[in-house]
Backbone as a chain_set.jsonl record, in Angstrom:
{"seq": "XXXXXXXXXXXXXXXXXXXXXXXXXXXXXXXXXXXXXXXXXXXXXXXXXXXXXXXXXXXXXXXXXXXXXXXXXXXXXXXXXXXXXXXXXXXXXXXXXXXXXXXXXXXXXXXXXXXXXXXXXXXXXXXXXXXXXXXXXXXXXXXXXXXXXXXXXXXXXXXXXXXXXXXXXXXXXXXXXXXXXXXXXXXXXXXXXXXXXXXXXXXXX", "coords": {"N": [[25.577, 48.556, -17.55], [24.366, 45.366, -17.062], [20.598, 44.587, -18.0], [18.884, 42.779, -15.631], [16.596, 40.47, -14.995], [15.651, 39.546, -11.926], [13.871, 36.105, -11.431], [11.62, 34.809, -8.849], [12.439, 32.192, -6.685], [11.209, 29.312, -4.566], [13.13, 27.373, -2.932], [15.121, 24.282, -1.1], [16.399, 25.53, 0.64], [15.691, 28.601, 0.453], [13.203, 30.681, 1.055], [10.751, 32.213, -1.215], [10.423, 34.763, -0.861], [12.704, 35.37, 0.271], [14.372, 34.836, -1.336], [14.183, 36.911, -3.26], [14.51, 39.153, -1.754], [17.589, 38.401, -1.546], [18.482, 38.839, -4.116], [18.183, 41.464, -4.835], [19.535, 42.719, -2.934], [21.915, 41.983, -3.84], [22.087, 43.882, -5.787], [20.166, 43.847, -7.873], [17.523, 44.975, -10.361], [15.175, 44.408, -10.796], [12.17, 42.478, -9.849], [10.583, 39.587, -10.427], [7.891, 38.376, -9.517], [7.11, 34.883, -8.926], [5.202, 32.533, -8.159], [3.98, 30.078, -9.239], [3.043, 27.64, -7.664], [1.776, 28.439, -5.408], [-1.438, 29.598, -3.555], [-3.639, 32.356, -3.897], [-3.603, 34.002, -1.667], [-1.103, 33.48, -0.835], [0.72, 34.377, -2.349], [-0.19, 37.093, -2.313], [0.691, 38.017, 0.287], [3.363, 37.591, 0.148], [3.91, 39.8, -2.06], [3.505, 41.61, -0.446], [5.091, 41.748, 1.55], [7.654, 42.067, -0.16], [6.948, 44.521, -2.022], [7.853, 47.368, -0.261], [10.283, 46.709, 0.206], [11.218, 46.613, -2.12], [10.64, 49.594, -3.266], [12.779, 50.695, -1.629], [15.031, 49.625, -2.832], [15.164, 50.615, -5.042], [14.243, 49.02, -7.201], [11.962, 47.769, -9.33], [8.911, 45.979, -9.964], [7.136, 42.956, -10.859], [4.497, 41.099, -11.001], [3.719, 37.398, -11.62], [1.378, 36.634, -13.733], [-1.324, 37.382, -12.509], [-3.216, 39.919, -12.756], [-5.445, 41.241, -11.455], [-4.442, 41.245, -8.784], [-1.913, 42.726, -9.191], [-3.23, 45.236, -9.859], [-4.712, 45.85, -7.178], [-2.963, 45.977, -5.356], [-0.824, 47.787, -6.181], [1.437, 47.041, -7.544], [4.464, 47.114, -9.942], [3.839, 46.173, -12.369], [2.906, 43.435, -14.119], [3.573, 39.842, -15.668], [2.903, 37.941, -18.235], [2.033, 34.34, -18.743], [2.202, 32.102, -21.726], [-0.254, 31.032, -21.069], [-1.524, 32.343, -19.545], [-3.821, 35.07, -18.676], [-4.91, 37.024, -21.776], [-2.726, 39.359, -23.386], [-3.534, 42.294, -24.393], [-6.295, 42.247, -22.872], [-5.448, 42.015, -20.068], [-4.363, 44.967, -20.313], [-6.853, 46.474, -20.451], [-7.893, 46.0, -17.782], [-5.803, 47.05, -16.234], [-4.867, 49.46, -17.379], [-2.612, 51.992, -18.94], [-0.651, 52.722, -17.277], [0.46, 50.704, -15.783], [3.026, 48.044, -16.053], [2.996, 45.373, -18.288], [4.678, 42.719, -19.373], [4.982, 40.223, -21.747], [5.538, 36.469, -22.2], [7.18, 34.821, -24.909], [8.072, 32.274, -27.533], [8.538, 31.746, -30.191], [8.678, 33.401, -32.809], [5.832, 34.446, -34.049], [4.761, 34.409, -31.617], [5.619, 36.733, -30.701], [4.634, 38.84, -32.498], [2.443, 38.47, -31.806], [2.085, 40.011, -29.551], [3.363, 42.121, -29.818], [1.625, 43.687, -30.875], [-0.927, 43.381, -29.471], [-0.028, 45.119, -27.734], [2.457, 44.565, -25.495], [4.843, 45.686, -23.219], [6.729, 44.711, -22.59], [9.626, 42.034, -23.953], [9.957, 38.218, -22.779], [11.53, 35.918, -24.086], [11.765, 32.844, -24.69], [12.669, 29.154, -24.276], [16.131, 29.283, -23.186], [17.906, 27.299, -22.822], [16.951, 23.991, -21.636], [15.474, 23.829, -18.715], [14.589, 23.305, -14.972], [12.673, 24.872, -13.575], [10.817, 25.302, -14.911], [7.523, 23.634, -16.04], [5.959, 21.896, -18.6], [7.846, 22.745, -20.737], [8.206, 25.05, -23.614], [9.733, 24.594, -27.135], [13.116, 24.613, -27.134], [15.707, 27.806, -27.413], [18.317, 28.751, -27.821], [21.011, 30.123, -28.813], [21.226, 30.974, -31.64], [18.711, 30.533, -31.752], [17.987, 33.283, -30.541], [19.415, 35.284, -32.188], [17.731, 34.599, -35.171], [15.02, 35.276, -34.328], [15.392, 38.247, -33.216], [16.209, 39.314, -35.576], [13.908, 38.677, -37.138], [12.468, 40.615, -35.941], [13.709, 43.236, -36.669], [13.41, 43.299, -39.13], [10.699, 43.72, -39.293], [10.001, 45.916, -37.995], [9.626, 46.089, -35.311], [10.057, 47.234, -32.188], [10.596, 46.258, -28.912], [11.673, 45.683, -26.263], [13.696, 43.174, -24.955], [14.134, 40.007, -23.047], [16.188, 37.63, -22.426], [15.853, 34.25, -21.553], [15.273, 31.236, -19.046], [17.091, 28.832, -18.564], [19.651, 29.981, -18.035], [22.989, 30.339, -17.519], [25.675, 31.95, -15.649], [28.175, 32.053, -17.442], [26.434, 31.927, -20.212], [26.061, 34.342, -20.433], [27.26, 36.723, -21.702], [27.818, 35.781, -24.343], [25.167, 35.72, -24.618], [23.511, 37.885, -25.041], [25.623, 39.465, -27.064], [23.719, 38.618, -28.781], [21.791, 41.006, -29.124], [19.712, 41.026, -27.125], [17.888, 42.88, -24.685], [18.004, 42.282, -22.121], [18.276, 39.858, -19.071], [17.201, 37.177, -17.759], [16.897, 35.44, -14.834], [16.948, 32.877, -12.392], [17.621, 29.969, -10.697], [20.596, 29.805, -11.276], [21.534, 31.947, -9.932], [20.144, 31.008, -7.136], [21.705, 28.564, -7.252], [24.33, 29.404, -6.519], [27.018, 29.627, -4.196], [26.873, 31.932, -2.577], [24.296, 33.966, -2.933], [24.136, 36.611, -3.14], [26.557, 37.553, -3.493], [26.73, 36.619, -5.77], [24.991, 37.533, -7.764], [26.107, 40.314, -7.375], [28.137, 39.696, -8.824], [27.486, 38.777, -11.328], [25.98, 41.37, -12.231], [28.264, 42.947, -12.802], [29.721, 41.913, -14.218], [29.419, 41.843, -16.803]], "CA": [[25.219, 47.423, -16.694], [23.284, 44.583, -17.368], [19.503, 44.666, -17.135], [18.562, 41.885, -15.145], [15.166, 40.564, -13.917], [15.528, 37.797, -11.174], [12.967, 35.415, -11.179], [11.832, 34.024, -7.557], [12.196, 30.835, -7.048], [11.243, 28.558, -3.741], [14.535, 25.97, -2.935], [15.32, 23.527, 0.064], [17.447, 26.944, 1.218], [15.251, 29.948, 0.598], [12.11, 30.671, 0.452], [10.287, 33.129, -2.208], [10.622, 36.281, -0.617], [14.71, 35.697, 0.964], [15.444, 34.909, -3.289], [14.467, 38.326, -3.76], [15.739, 39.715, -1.462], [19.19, 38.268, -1.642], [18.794, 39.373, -5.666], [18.065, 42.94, -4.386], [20.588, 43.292, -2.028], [23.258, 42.084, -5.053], [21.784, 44.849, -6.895], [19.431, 43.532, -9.28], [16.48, 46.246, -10.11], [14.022, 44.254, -11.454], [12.267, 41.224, -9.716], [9.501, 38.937, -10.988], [7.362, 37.1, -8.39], [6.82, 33.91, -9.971], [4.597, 31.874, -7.683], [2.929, 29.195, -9.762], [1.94, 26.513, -7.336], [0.949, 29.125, -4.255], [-3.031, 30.294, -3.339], [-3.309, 33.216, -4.222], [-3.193, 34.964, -0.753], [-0.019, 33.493, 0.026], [1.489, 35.703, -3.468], [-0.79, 38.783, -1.964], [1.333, 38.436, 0.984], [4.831, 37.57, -0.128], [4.369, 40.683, -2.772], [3.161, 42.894, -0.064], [6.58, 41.91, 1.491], [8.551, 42.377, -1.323], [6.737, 46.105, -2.479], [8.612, 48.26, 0.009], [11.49, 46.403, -0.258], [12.112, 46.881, -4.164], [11.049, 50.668, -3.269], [14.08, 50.944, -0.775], [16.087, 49.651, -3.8], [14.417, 51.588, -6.057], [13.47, 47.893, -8.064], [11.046, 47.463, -10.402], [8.377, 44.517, -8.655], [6.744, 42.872, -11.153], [3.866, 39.435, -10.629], [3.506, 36.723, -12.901], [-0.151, 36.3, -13.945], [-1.841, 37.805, -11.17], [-3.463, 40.938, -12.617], [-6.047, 41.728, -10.135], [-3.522, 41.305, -7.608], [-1.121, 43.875, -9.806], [-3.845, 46.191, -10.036], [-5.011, 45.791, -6.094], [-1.594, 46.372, -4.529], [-0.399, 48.769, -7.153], [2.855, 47.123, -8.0], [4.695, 48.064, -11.078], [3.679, 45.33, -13.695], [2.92, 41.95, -14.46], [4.127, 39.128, -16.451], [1.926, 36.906, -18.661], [2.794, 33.442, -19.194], [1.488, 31.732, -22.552], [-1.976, 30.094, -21.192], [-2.3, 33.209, -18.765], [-4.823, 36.32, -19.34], [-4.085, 37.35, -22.737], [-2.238, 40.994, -23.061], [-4.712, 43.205, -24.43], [-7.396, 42.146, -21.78], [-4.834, 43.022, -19.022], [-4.251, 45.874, -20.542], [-7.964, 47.12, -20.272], [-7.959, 45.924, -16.754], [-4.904, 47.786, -15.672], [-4.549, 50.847, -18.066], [-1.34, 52.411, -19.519], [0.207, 52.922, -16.329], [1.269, 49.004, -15.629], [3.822, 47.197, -17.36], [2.968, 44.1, -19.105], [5.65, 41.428, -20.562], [4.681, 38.606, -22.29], [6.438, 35.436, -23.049], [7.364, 34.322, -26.269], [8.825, 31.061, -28.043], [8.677, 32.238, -31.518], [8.21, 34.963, -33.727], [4.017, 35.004, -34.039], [4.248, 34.875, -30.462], [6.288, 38.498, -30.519], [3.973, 39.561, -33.135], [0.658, 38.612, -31.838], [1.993, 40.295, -28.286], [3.373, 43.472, -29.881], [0.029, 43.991, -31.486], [-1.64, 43.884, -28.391], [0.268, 46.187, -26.301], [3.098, 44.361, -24.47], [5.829, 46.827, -22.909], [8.98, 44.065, -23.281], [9.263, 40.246, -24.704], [10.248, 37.625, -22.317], [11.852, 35.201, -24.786], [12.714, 32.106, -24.31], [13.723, 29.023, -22.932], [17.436, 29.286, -23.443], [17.937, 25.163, -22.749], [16.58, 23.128, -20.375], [15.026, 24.18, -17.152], [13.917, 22.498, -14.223], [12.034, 25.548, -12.831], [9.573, 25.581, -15.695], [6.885, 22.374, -16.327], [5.181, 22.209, -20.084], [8.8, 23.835, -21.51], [8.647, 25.213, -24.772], [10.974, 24.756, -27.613], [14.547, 25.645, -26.525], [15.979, 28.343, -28.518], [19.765, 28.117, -28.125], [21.837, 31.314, -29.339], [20.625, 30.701, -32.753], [16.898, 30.997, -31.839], [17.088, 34.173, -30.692], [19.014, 35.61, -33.75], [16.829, 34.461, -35.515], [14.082, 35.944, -33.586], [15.749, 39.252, -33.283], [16.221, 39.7, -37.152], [12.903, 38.874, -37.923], [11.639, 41.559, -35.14], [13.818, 44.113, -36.93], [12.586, 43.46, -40.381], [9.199, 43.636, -39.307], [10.159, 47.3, -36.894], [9.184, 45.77, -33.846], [10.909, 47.407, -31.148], [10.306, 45.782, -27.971], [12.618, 45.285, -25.078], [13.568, 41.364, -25.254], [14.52, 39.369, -21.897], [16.415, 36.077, -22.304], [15.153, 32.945, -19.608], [15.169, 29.68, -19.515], [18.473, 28.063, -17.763], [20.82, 30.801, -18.15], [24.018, 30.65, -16.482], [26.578, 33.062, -15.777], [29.197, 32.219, -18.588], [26.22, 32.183, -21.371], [25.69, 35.955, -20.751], [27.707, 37.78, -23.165], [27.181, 35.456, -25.893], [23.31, 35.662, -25.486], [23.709, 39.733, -25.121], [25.584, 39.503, -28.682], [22.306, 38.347, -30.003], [21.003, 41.661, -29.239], [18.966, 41.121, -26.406], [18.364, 43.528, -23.777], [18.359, 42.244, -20.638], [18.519, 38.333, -18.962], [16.119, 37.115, -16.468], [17.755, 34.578, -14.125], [16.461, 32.333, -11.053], [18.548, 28.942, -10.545], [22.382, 30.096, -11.66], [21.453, 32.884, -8.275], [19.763, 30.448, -5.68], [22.295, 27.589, -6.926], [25.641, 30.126, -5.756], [27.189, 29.664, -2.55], [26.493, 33.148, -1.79], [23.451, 34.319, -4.133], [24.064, 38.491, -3.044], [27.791, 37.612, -4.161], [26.671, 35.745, -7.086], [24.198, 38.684, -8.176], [26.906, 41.456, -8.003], [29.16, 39.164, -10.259], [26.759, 38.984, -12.976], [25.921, 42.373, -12.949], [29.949, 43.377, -13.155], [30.908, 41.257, -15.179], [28.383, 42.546, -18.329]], "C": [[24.063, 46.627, -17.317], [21.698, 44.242, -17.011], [19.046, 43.179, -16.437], [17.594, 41.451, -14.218], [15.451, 39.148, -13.485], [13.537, 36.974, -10.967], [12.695, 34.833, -10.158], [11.397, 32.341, -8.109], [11.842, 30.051, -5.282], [12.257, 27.467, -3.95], [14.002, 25.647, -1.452], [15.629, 25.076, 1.186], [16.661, 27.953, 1.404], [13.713, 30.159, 0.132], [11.74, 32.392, -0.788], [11.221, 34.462, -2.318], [12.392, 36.481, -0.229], [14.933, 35.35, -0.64], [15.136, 35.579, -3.386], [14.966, 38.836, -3.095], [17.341, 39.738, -1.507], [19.231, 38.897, -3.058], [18.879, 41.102, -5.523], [19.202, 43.39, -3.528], [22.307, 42.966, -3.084], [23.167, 43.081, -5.917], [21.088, 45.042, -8.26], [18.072, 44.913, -9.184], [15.735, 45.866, -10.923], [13.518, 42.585, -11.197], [10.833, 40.78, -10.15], [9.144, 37.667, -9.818], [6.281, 36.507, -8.714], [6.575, 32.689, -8.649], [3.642, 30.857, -8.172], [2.039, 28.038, -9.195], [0.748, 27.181, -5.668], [-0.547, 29.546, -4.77], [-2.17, 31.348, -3.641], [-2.549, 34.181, -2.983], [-1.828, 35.118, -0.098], [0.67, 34.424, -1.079], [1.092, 36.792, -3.191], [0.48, 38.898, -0.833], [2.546, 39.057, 0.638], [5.056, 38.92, -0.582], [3.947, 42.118, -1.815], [4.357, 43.16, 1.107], [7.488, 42.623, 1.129], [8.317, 44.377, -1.665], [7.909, 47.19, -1.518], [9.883, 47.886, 0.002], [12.247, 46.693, -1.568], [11.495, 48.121, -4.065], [12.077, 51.024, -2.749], [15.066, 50.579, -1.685], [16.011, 50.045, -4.569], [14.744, 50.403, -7.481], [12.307, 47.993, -8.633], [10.201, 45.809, -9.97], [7.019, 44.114, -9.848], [5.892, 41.451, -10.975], [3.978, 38.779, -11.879], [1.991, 36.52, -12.811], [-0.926, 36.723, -13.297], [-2.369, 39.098, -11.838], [-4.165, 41.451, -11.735], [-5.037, 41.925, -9.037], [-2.961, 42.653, -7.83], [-2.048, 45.261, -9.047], [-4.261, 46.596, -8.355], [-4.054, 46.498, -5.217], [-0.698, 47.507, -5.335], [1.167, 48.297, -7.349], [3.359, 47.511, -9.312], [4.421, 46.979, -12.612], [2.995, 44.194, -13.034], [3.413, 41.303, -15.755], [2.976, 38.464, -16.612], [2.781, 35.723, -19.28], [2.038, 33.22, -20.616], [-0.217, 31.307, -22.138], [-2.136, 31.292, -20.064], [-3.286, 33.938, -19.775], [-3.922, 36.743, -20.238], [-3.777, 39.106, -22.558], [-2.884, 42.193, -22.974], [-6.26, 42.869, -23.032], [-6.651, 42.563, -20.301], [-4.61, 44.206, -19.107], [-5.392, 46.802, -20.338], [-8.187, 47.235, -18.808], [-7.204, 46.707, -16.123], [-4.265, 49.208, -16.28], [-3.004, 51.162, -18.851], [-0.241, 51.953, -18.46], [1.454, 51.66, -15.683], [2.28, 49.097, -16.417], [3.876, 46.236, -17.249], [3.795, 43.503, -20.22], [4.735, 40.354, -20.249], [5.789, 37.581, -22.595], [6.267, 34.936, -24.281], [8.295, 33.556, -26.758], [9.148, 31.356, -29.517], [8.414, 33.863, -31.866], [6.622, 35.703, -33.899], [3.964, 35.329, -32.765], [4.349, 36.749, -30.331], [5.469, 39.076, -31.457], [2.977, 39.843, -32.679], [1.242, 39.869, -30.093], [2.072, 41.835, -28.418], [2.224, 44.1, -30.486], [-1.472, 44.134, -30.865], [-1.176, 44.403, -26.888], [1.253, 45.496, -24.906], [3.924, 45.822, -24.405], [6.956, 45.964, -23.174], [8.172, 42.222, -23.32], [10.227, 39.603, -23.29], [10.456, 35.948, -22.916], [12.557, 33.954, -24.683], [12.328, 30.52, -24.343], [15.143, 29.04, -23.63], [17.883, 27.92, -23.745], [17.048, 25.221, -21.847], [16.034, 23.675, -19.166], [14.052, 23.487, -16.713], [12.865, 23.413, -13.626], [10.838, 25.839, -13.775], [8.61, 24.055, -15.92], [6.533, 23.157, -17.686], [6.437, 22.747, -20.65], [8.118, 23.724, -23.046], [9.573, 24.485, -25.5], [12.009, 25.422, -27.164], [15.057, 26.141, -28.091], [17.135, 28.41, -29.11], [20.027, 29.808, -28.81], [21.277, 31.329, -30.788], [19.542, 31.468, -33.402], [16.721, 32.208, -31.548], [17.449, 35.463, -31.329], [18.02, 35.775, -34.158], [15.634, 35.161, -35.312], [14.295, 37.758, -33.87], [15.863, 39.909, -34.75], [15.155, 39.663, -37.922], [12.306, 40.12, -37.311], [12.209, 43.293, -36.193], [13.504, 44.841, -38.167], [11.271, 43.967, -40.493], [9.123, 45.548, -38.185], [9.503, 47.132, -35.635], [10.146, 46.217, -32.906], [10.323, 47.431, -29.564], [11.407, 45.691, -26.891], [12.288, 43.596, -24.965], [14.4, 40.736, -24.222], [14.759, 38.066, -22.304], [16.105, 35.4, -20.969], [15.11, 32.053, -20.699], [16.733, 29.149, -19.082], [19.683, 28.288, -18.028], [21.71, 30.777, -16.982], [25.001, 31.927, -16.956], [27.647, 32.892, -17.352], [28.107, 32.017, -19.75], [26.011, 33.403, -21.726], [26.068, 36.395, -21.833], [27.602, 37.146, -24.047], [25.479, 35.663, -26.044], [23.421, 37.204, -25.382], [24.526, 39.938, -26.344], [24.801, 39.248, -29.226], [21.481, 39.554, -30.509], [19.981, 41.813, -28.212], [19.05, 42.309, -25.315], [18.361, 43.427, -22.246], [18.162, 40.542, -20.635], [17.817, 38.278, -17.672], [17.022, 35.335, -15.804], [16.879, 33.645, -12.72], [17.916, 31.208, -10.461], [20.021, 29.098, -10.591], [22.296, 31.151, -9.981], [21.328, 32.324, -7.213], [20.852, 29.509, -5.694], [23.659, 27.906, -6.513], [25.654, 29.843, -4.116], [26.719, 30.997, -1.784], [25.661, 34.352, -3.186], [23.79, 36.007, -4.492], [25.23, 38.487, -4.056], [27.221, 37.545, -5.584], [26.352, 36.643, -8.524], [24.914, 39.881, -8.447], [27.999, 40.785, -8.914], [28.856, 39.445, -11.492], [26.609, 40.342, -13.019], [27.227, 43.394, -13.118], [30.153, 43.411, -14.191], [30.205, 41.364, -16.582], [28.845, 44.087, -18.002]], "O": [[23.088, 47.082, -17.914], [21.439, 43.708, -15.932], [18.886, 42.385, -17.364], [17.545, 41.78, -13.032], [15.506, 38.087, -14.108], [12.474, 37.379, -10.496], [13.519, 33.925, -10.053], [10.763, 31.711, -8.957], [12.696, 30.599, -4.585], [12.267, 26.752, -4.952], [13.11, 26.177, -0.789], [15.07, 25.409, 2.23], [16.737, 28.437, 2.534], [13.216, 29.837, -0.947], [12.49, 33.353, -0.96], [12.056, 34.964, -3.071], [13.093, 37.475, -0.419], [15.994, 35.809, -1.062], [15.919, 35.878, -4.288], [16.076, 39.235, -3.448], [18.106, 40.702, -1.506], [20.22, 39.62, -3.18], [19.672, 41.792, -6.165], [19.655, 44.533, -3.599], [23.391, 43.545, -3.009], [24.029, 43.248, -6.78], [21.219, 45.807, -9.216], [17.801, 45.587, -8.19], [15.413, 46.612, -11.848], [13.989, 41.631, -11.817], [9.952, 41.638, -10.213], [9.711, 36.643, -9.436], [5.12, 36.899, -8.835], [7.524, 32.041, -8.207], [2.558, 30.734, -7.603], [0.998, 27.553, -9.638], [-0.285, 26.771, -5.138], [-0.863, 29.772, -5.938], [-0.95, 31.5, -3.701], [-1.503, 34.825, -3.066], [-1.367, 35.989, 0.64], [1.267, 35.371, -0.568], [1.745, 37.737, -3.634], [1.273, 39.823, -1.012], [2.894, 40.237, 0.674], [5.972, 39.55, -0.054], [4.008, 43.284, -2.202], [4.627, 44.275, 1.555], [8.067, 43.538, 1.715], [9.184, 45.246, -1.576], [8.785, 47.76, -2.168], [10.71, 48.77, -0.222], [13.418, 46.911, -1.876], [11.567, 48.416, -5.258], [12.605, 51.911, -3.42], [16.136, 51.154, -1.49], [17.032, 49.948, -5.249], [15.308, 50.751, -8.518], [11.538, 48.597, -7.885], [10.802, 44.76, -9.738], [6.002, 44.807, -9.812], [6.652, 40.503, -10.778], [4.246, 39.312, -12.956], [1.484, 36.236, -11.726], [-1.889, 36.072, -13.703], [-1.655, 39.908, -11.247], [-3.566, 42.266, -11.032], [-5.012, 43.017, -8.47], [-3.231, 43.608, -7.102], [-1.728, 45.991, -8.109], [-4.13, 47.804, -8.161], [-4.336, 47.446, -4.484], [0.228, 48.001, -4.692], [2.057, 49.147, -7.307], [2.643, 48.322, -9.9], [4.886, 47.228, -13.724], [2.637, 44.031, -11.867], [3.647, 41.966, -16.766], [2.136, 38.277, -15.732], [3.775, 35.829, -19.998], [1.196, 34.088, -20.847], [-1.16, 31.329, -22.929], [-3.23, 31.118, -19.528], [-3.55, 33.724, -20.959], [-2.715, 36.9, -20.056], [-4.393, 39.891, -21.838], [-2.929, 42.972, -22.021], [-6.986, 43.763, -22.595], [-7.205, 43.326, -19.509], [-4.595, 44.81, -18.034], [-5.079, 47.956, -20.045], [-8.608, 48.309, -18.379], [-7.811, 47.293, -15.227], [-3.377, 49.873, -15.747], [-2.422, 50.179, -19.309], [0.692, 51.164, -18.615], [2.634, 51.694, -15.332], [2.49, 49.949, -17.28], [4.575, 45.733, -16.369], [3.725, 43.647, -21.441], [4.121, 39.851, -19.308], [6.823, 37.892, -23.187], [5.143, 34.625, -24.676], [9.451, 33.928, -26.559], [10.292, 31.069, -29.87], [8.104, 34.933, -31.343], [6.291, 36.889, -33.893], [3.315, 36.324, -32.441], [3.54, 37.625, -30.023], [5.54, 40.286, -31.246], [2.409, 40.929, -32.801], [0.287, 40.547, -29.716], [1.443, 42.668, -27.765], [2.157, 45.326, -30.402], [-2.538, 44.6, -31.266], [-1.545, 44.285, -25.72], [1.02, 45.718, -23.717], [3.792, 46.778, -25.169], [7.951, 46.3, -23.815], [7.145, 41.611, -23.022], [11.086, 40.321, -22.778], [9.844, 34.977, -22.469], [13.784, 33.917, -24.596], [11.111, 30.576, -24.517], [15.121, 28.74, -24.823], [18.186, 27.538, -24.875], [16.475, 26.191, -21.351], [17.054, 24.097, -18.621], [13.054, 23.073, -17.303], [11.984, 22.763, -13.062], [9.937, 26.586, -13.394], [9.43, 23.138, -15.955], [6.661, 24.352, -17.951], [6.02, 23.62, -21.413], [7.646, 22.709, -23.559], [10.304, 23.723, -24.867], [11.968, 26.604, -26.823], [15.011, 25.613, -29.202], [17.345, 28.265, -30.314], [19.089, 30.488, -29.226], [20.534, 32.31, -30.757], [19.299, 32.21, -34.353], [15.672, 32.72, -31.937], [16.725, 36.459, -31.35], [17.276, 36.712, -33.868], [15.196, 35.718, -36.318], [13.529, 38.423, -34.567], [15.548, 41.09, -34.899], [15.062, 40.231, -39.01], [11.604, 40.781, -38.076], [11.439, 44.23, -36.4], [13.364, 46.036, -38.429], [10.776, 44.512, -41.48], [8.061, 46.071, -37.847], [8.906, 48.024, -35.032], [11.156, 45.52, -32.808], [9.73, 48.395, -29.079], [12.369, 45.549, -27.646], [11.226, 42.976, -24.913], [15.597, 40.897, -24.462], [13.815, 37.314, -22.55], [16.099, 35.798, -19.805], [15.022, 31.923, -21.92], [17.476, 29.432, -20.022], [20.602, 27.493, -18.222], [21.417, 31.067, -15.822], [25.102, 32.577, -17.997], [27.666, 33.788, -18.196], [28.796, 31.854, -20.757], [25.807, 33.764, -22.885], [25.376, 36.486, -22.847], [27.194, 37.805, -25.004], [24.77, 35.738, -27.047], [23.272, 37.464, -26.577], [24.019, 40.898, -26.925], [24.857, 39.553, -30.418], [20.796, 39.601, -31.53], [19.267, 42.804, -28.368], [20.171, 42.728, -25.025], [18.645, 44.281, -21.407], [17.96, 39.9, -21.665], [17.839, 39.102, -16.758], [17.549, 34.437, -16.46], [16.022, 34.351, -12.188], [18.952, 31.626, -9.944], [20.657, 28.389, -9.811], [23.068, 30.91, -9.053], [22.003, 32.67, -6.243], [21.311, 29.265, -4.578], [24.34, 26.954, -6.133], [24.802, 29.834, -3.228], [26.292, 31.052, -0.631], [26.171, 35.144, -3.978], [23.749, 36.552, -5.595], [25.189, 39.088, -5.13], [27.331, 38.465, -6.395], [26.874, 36.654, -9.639], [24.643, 40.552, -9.442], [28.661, 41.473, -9.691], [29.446, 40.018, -12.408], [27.177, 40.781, -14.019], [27.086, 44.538, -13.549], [30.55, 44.257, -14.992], [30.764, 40.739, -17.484], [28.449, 45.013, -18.71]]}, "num_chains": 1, "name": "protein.A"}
């Protein structure tokens, strides 16, 4: 099965916490609560929501940027974006026990990240996305070849998450690249029925 970390997203339709859950109840086991324009307290809440919920699915509940928070509420990670707290300094803050992904657009990025102690790469953007401001370079099937062949030359073994405006039919070609899992938001909230939508993708890999 395919690993798959949903990304929340706020729509017209759902707010934060109902896009994880609907991703949880399709069977995803690994969600990322990705609150960039909320205070903070309203992400303390949502994730204090969310925590027993992704234990009852026995999910994996990881924040974006938020370490204090991480570390406060004891969830099971965080995510660092590029201009967040850099890796190694979360890492002092939160110990072994966390797990910290980083994002990465290139290759120095995956170097400088595995060199200070990420646990998996969050690689990307795939194309286009509306759910990100500032995008990166898009990498395109290509980019993350590319990517992947330099990581293996160099013996980097990382766990590597495609994102960035993945839909359902680019799966298995970006999972021939080598990647190991696909992080998703928009292709889930924009399904008529996101739970449905969620046990498709993880079938149909």
């Amino acid at each position: 099965m395919i690993s798959l970390q949903f990304i929340t997203h706020q729509t017209e339709r759902y707010s934060y916490f109902e896009s994880a859950r609907m991703a949880l109840e399709g069977g995803c086991k690994w969600i990322q609560l990705r609150m960039k324009e909320a205070p903070l307290e309203e992400v303390e809440q949502v994730a204090l929501q969310l925590k027993p919920l992704c234990k009852e699915h026995e999910a994996i509940l990881v924040l974006d940027d938020h370490v204090e928070l991480v570390k406060k509420l004891e969830v099971d990670g965080v995510h660092l974006g590029k201009k967040d707290m850099p890796i190694d300094q979360a890492r002092q803050i939160l110990g072994e026990a966390f797990i910290i992904g980083g994002t990465a657009n290139t290759f120095e990025d995956v170097v400088q990240h595995y060199r200070t102690g990420a646990d998996y790469l969050g690689i990307g953007p795939f194309r286009f996305t509306t759910t990100k401001k500032n995008l990166s370079p898009v990498l395109g099937l290509e980019g993350y070849a590319s990517i992947l062949s330099q990581m293996k030359e160099a013996d980097i073994n990382l766990p590597v998450v495609a994102i960035g405006g993945i839909t359902n039919e680019d799966i298995p070609d970006i999972l021939r690249t080598g990647v190991n899992g696909i992080a998703l938001s928009g292709t889930i909230l924009r399904a008529e029925n996101p739970v449905e939508e969620t046990r498709k993708i993880l079938s149909n890999s």
